[in-house]
mmCIF file of C-alpha atoms in Angstrom:
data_model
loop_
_atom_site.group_PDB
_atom_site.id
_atom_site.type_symbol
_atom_site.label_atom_id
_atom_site.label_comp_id
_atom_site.label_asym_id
_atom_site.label_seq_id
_atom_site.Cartn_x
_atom_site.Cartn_y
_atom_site.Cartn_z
ATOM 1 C CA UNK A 11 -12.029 8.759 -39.020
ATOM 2 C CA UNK A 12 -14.292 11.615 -40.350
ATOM 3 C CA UNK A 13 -17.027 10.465 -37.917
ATOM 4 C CA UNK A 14 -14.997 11.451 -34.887
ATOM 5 C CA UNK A 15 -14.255 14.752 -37.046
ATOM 6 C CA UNK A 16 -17.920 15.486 -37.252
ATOM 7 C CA UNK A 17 -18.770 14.134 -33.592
ATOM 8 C CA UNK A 18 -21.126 17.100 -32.911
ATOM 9 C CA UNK A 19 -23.033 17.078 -36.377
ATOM 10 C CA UNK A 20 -23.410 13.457 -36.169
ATOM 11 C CA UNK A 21 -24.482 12.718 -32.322
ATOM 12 C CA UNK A 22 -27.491 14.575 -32.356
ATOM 13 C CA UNK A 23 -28.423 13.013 -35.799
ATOM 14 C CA UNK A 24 -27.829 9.495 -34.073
ATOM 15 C CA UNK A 25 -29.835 9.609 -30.712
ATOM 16 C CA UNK A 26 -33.224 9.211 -32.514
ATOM 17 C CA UNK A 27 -32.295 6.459 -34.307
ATOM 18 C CA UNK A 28 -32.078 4.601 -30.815
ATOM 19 C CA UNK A 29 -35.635 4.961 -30.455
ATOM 20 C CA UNK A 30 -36.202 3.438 -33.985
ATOM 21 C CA UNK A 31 -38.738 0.685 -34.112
ATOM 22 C CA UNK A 32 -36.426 -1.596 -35.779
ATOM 23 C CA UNK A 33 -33.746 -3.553 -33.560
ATOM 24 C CA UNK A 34 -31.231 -3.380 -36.864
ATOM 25 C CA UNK A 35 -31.704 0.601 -36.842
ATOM 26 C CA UNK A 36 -30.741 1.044 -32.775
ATOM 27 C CA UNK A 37 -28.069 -1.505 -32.859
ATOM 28 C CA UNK A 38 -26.482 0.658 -35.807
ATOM 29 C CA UNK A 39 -27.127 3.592 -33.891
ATOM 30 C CA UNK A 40 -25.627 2.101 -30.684
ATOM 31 C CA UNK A 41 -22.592 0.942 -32.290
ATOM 32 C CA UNK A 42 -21.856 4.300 -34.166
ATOM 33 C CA UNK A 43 -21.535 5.765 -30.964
ATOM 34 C CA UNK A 44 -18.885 3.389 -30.033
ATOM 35 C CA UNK A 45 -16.544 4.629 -32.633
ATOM 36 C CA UNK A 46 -17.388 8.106 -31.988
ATOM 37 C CA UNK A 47 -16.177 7.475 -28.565
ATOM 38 C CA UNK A 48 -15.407 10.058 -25.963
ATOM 39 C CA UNK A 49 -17.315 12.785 -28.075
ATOM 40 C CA UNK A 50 -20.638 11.066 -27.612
ATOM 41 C CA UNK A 51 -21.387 12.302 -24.396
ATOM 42 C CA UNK A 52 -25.056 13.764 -25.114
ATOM 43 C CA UNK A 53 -26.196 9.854 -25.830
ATOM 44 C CA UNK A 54 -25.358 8.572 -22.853
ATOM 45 C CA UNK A 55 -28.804 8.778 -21.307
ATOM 46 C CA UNK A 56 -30.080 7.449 -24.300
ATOM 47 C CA UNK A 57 -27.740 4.454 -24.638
ATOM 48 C CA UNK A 58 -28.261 3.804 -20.824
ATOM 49 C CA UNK A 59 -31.864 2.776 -21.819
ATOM 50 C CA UNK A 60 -30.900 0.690 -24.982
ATOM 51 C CA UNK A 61 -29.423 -1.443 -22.349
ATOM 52 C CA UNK A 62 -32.904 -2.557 -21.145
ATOM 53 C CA UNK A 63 -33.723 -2.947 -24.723
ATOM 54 C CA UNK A 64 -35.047 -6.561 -26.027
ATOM 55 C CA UNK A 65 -33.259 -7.234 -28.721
ATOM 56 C CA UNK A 66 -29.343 -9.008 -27.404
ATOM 57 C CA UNK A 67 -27.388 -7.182 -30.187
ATOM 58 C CA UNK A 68 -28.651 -3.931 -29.173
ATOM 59 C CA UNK A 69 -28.038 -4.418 -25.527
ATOM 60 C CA UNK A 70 -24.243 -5.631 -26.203
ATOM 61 C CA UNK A 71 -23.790 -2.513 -28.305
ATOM 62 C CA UNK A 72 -24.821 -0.076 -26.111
ATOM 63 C CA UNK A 73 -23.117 -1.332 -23.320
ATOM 64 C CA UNK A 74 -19.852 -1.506 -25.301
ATOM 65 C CA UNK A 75 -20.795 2.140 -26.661
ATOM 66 C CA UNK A 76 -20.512 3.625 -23.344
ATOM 67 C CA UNK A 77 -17.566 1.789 -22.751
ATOM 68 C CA UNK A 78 -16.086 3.333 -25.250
ATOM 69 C CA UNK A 79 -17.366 6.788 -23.788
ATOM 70 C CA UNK A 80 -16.353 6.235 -20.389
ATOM 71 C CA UNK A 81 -17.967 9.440 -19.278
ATOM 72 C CA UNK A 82 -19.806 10.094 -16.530
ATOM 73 C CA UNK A 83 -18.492 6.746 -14.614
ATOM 74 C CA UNK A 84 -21.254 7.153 -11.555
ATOM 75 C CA UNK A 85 -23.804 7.102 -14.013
ATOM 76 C CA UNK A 86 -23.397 4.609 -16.164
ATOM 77 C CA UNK A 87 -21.402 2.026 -14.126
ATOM 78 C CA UNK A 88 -24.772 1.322 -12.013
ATOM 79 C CA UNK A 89 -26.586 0.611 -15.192
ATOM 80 C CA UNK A 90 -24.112 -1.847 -16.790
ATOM 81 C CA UNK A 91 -23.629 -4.057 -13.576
ATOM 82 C CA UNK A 92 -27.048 -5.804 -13.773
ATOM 83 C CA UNK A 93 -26.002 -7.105 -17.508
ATOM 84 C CA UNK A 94 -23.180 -9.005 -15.690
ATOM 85 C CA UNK A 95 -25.943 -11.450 -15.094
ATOM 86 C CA UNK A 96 -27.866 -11.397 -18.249
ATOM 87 C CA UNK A 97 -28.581 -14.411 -20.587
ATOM 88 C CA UNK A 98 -26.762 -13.392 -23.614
ATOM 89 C CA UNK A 99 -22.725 -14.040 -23.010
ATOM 90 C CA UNK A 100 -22.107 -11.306 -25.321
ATOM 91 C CA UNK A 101 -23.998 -8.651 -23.253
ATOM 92 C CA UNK A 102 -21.506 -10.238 -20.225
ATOM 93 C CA UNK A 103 -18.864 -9.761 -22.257
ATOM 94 C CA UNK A 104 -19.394 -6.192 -23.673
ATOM 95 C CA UNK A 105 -20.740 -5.046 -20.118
ATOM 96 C CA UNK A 106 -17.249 -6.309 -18.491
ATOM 97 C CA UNK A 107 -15.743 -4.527 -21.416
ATOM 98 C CA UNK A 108 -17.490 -1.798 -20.835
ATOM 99 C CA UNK A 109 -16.832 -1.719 -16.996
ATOM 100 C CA UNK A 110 -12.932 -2.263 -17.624
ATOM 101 C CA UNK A 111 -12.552 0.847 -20.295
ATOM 102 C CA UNK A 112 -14.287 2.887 -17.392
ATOM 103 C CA UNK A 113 -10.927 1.723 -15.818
ATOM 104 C CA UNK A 114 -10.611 2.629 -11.880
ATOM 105 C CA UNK A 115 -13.797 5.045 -11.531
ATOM 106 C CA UNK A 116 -15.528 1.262 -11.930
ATOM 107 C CA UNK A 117 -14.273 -0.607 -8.878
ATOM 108 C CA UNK A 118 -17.614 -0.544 -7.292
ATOM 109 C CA UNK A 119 -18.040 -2.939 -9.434
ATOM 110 C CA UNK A 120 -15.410 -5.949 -8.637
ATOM 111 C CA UNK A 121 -17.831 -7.933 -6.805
ATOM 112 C CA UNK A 122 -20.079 -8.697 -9.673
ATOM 113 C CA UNK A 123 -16.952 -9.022 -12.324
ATOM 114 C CA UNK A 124 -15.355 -11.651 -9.993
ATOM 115 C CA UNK A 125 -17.968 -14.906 -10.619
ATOM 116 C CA UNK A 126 -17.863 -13.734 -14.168
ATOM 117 C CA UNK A 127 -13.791 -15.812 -13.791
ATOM 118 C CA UNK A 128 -15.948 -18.776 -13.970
ATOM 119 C CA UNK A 129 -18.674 -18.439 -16.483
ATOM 120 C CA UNK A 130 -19.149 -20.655 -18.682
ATOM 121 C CA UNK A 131 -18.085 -18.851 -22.165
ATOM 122 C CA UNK A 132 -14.332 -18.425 -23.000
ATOM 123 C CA UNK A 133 -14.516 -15.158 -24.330
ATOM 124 C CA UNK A 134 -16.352 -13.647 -20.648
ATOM 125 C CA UNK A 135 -14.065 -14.912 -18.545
ATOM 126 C CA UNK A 136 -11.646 -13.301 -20.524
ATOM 127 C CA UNK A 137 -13.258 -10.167 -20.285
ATOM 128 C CA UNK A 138 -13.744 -10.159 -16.725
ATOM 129 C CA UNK A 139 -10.317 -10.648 -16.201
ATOM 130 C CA UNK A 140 -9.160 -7.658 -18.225
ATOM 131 C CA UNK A 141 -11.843 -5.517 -16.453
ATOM 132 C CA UNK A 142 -10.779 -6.467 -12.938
ATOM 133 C CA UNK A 143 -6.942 -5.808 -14.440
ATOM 134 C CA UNK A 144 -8.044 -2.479 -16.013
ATOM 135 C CA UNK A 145 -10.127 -0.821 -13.033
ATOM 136 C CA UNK A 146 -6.988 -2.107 -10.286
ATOM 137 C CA UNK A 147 -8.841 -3.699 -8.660
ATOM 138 C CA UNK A 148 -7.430 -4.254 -4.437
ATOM 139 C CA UNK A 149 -9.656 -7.188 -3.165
ATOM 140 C CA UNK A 150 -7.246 -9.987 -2.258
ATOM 141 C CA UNK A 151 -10.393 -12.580 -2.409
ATOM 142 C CA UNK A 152 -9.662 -11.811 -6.750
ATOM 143 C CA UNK A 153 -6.240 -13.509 -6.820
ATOM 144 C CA UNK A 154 -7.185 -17.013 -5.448
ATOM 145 C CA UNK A 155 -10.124 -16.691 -8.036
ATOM 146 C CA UNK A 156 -7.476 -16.247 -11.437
ATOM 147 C CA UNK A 157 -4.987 -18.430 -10.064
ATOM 148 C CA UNK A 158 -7.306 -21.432 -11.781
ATOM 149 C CA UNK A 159 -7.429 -19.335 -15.411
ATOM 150 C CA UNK A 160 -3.860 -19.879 -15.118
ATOM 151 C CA UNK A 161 -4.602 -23.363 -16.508
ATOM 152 C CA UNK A 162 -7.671 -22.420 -18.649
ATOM 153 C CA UNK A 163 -7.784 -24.528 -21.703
ATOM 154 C CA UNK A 164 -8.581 -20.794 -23.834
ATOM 155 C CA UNK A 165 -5.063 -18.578 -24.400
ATOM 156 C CA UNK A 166 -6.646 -15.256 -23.783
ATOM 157 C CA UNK A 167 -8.305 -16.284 -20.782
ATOM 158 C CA UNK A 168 -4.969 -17.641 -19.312
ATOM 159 C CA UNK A 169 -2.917 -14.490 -20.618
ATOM 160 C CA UNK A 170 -6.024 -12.309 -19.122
ATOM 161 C CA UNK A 171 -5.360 -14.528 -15.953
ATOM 162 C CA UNK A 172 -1.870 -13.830 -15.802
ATOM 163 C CA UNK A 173 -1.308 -9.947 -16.541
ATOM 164 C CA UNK A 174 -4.610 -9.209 -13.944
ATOM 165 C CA UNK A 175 -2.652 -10.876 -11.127
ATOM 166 C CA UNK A 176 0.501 -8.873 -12.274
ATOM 167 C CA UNK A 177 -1.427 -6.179 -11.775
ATOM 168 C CA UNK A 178 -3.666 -6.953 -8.380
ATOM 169 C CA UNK A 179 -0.280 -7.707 -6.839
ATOM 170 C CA UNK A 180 1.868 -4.910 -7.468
ATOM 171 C CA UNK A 181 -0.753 -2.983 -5.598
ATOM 172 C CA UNK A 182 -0.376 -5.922 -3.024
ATOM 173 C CA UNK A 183 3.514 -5.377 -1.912
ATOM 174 C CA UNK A 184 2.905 -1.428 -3.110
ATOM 175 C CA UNK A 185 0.685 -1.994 0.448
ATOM 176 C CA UNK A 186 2.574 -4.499 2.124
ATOM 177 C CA UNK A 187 3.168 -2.373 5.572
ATOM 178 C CA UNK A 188 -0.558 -2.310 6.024
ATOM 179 C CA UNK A 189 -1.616 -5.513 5.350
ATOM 180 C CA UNK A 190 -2.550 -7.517 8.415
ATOM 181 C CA UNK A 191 -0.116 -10.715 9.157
ATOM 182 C CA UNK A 192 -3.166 -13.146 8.077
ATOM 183 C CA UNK A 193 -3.241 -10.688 4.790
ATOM 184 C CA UNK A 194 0.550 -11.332 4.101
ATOM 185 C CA UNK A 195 0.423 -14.820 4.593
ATOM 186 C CA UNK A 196 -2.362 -15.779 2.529
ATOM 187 C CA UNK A 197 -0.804 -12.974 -0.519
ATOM 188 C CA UNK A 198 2.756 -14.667 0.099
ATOM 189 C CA UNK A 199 1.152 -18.513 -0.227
ATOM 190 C CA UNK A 200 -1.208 -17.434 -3.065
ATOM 191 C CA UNK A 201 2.043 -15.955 -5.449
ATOM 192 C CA UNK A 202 3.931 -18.599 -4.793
ATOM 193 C CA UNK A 203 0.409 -21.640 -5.788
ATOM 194 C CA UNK A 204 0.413 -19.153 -8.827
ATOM 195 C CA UNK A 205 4.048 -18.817 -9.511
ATOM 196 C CA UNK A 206 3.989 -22.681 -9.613
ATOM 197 C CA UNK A 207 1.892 -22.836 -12.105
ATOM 198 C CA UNK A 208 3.510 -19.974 -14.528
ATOM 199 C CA UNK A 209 6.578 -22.376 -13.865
ATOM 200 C CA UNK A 210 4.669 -25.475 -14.952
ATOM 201 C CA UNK A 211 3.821 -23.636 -18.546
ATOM 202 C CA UNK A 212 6.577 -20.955 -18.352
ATOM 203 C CA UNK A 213 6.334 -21.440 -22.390
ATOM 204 C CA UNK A 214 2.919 -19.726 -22.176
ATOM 205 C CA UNK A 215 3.746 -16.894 -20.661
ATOM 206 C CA UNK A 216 5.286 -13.911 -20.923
ATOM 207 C CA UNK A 217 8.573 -13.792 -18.832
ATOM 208 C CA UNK A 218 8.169 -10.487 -17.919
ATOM 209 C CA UNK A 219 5.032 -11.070 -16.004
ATOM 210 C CA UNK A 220 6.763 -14.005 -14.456
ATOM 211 C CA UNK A 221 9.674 -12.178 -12.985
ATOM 212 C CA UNK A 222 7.765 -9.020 -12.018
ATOM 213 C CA UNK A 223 5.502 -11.585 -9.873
ATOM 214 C CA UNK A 224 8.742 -12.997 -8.381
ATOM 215 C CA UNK A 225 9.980 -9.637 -7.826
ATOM 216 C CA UNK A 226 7.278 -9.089 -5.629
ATOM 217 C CA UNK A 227 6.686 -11.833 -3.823
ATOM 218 C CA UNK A 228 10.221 -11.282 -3.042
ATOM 219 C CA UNK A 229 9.135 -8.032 -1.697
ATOM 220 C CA UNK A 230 6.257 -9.795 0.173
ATOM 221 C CA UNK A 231 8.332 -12.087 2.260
ATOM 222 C CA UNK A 232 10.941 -9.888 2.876
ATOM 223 C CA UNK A 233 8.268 -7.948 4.884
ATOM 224 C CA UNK A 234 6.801 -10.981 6.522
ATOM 225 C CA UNK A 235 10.866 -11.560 7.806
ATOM 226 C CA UNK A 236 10.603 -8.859 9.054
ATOM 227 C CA UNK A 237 7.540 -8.710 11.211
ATOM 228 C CA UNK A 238 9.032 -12.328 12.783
ATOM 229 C CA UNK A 239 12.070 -10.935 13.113
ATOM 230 C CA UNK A 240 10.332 -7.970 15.619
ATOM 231 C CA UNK A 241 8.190 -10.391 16.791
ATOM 232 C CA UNK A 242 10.932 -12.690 17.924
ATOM 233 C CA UNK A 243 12.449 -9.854 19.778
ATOM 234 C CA UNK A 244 9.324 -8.578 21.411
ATOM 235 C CA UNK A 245 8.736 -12.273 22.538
ATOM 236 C CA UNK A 246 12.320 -12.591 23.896
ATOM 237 C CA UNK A 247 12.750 -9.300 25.160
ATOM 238 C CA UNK A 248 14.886 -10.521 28.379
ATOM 239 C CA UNK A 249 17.019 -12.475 26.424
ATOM 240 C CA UNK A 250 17.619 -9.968 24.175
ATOM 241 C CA UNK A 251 18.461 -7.486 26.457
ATOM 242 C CA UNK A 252 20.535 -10.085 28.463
ATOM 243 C CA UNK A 253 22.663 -10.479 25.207
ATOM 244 C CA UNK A 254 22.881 -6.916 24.758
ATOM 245 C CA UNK A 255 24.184 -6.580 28.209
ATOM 246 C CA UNK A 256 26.763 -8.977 28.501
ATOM 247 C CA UNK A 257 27.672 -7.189 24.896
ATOM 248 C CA UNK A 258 28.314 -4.201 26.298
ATOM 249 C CA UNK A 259 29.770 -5.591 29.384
ATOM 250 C CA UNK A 260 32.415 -7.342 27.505
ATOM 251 C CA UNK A 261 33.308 -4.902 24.816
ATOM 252 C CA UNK A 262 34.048 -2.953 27.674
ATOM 253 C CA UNK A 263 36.645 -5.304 29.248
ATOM 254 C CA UNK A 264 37.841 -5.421 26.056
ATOM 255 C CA UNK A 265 38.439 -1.442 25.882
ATOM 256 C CA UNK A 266 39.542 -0.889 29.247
ATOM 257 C CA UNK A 267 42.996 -2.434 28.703
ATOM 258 C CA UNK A 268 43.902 0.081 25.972
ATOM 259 C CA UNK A 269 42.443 2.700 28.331
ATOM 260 C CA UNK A 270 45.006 2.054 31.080
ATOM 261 C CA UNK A 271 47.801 1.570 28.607
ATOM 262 C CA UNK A 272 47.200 4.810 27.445
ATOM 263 C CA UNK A 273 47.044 6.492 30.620
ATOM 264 C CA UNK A 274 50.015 4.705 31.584
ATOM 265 C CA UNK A 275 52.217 6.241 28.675
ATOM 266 C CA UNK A 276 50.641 9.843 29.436
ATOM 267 C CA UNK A 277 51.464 9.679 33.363
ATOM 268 C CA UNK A 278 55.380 8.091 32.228
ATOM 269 C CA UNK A 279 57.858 11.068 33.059
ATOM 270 C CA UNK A 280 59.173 12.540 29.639
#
């Protein structure tokens, strides 16, 4: 709109106004910035204090202003972890927010976003499962923690559930070779508790996400076949190579014949 089009009139009118005495007058301010977006750089600092501010509303919208920003990630994603624990579930919510639109530069994060699965208010658990889907996150502890918003009684939460485990596990079987045996197992035996579930209420989900998480936990156990499969042989090694002998051994009797014969019908006198 025409206040992204006047971005650098308007920021520098806007910072003061987050100093205002009145909560209604910084909360504006705050949340002007948020539709200004990436051109509201120069408030950052600014905003990053609102965040301490008393009043809830201006706290969520500052936090969701910088969100909206995303600029200068090791900044500002310090500053908006301690609201994962404030009072207000909107300042959780708009600080998860916020944390997710920062997208991957926010993984430091994951830690704190991961007991926000189970707070109390729909629309934060929601929230925190987007963020943890938006910043790809890689901890393996996550998926055993959405498997449970698979049955939440809220839609978005379980849809939020279901796309963030899409996600987490692609990058899962993406690193399949390097996860340790104990890794694979417990990946391969969480898809398939959370696959049962998706199957229970198929009608709730969308079928892509199902068959993209069968896809790879396809992928999954096709690489823990494998490591039994050279396991087996390293375990077995003289009875392998006793089978591979008497292979050999035999496939040559087998040749030898046609050897001779052929010798035979060179040495025959034309």
């Amino acid at each position: 709109g025409s206040i992204n089009a006047e971005a650098k009139t308007v920021v520098p009118r806007l910072v003061p106004l987050l100093k205002d005495s009145e909560a209604n007058v910084r909360s504006s301010a705050a949340y002007g910035f948020k539709r200004i977006g990436t051109e509201a750089k120069d408030a950052v600092p600014q905003l990053i204090l609102r965040l301490q501010d008393s009043d809830v509303g201006v706290r969520r919208d500052a936090a969701y202003a910088l969100g909206s920003i995303s600029a200068e990630a090791k900044t500002i994603v310090p500053q908006l972890v301690p609201l994962l624990k404030d009072s207000d579930a909107g300042v959780r919510r708009d600080a998860a927010y916020a944390l997710g639109s920062i997208g991957a530069e926010a993984k430091t994060a994951a830690p704190q976003l991961i007991p926000l699965l189970k707070d109390s208010d729909v629309y934060v658990r929601s929230s925190a499962a987007d963020a943890l889907r938006s910043i790809g996150v890689e901890d393996k502890t996550v998926v055993p923690q959405l498997i449970p918003l698979l049955k939440d009684s809220d839609a978005s939460v379980r849809f939020s559930a279901a796309y963030a485990l899409e996600r987490i596990t692609l990058s899962l079987q993406e690193k399949a070779k390097t996860l340790t045996s104990s890794e694979l197992n417990q990946a391969v035996s969480n898809l398939e508790s959370a696959l049962k579930v998706l199957a229970e209420h198929k009608d709730d989900f969308s079928q892509s996400t199902i068959a993209n998480l069968q896809a790879y936990l396809n992928i999954l156990k096709a690489e823990q076949s494998d490591r039994l499969f050279a396991k087996s042989i390293i375990q077995n090694s003289y009875i392998w190579g006793t089978g591979i002998y008497l292979f050999l051994l035999l496939g040559s009797f087998t040749i030898r014949p046609l050897w001779l014969l052929k010798i035979s019908e060179t040495l025959k006198p034309k």
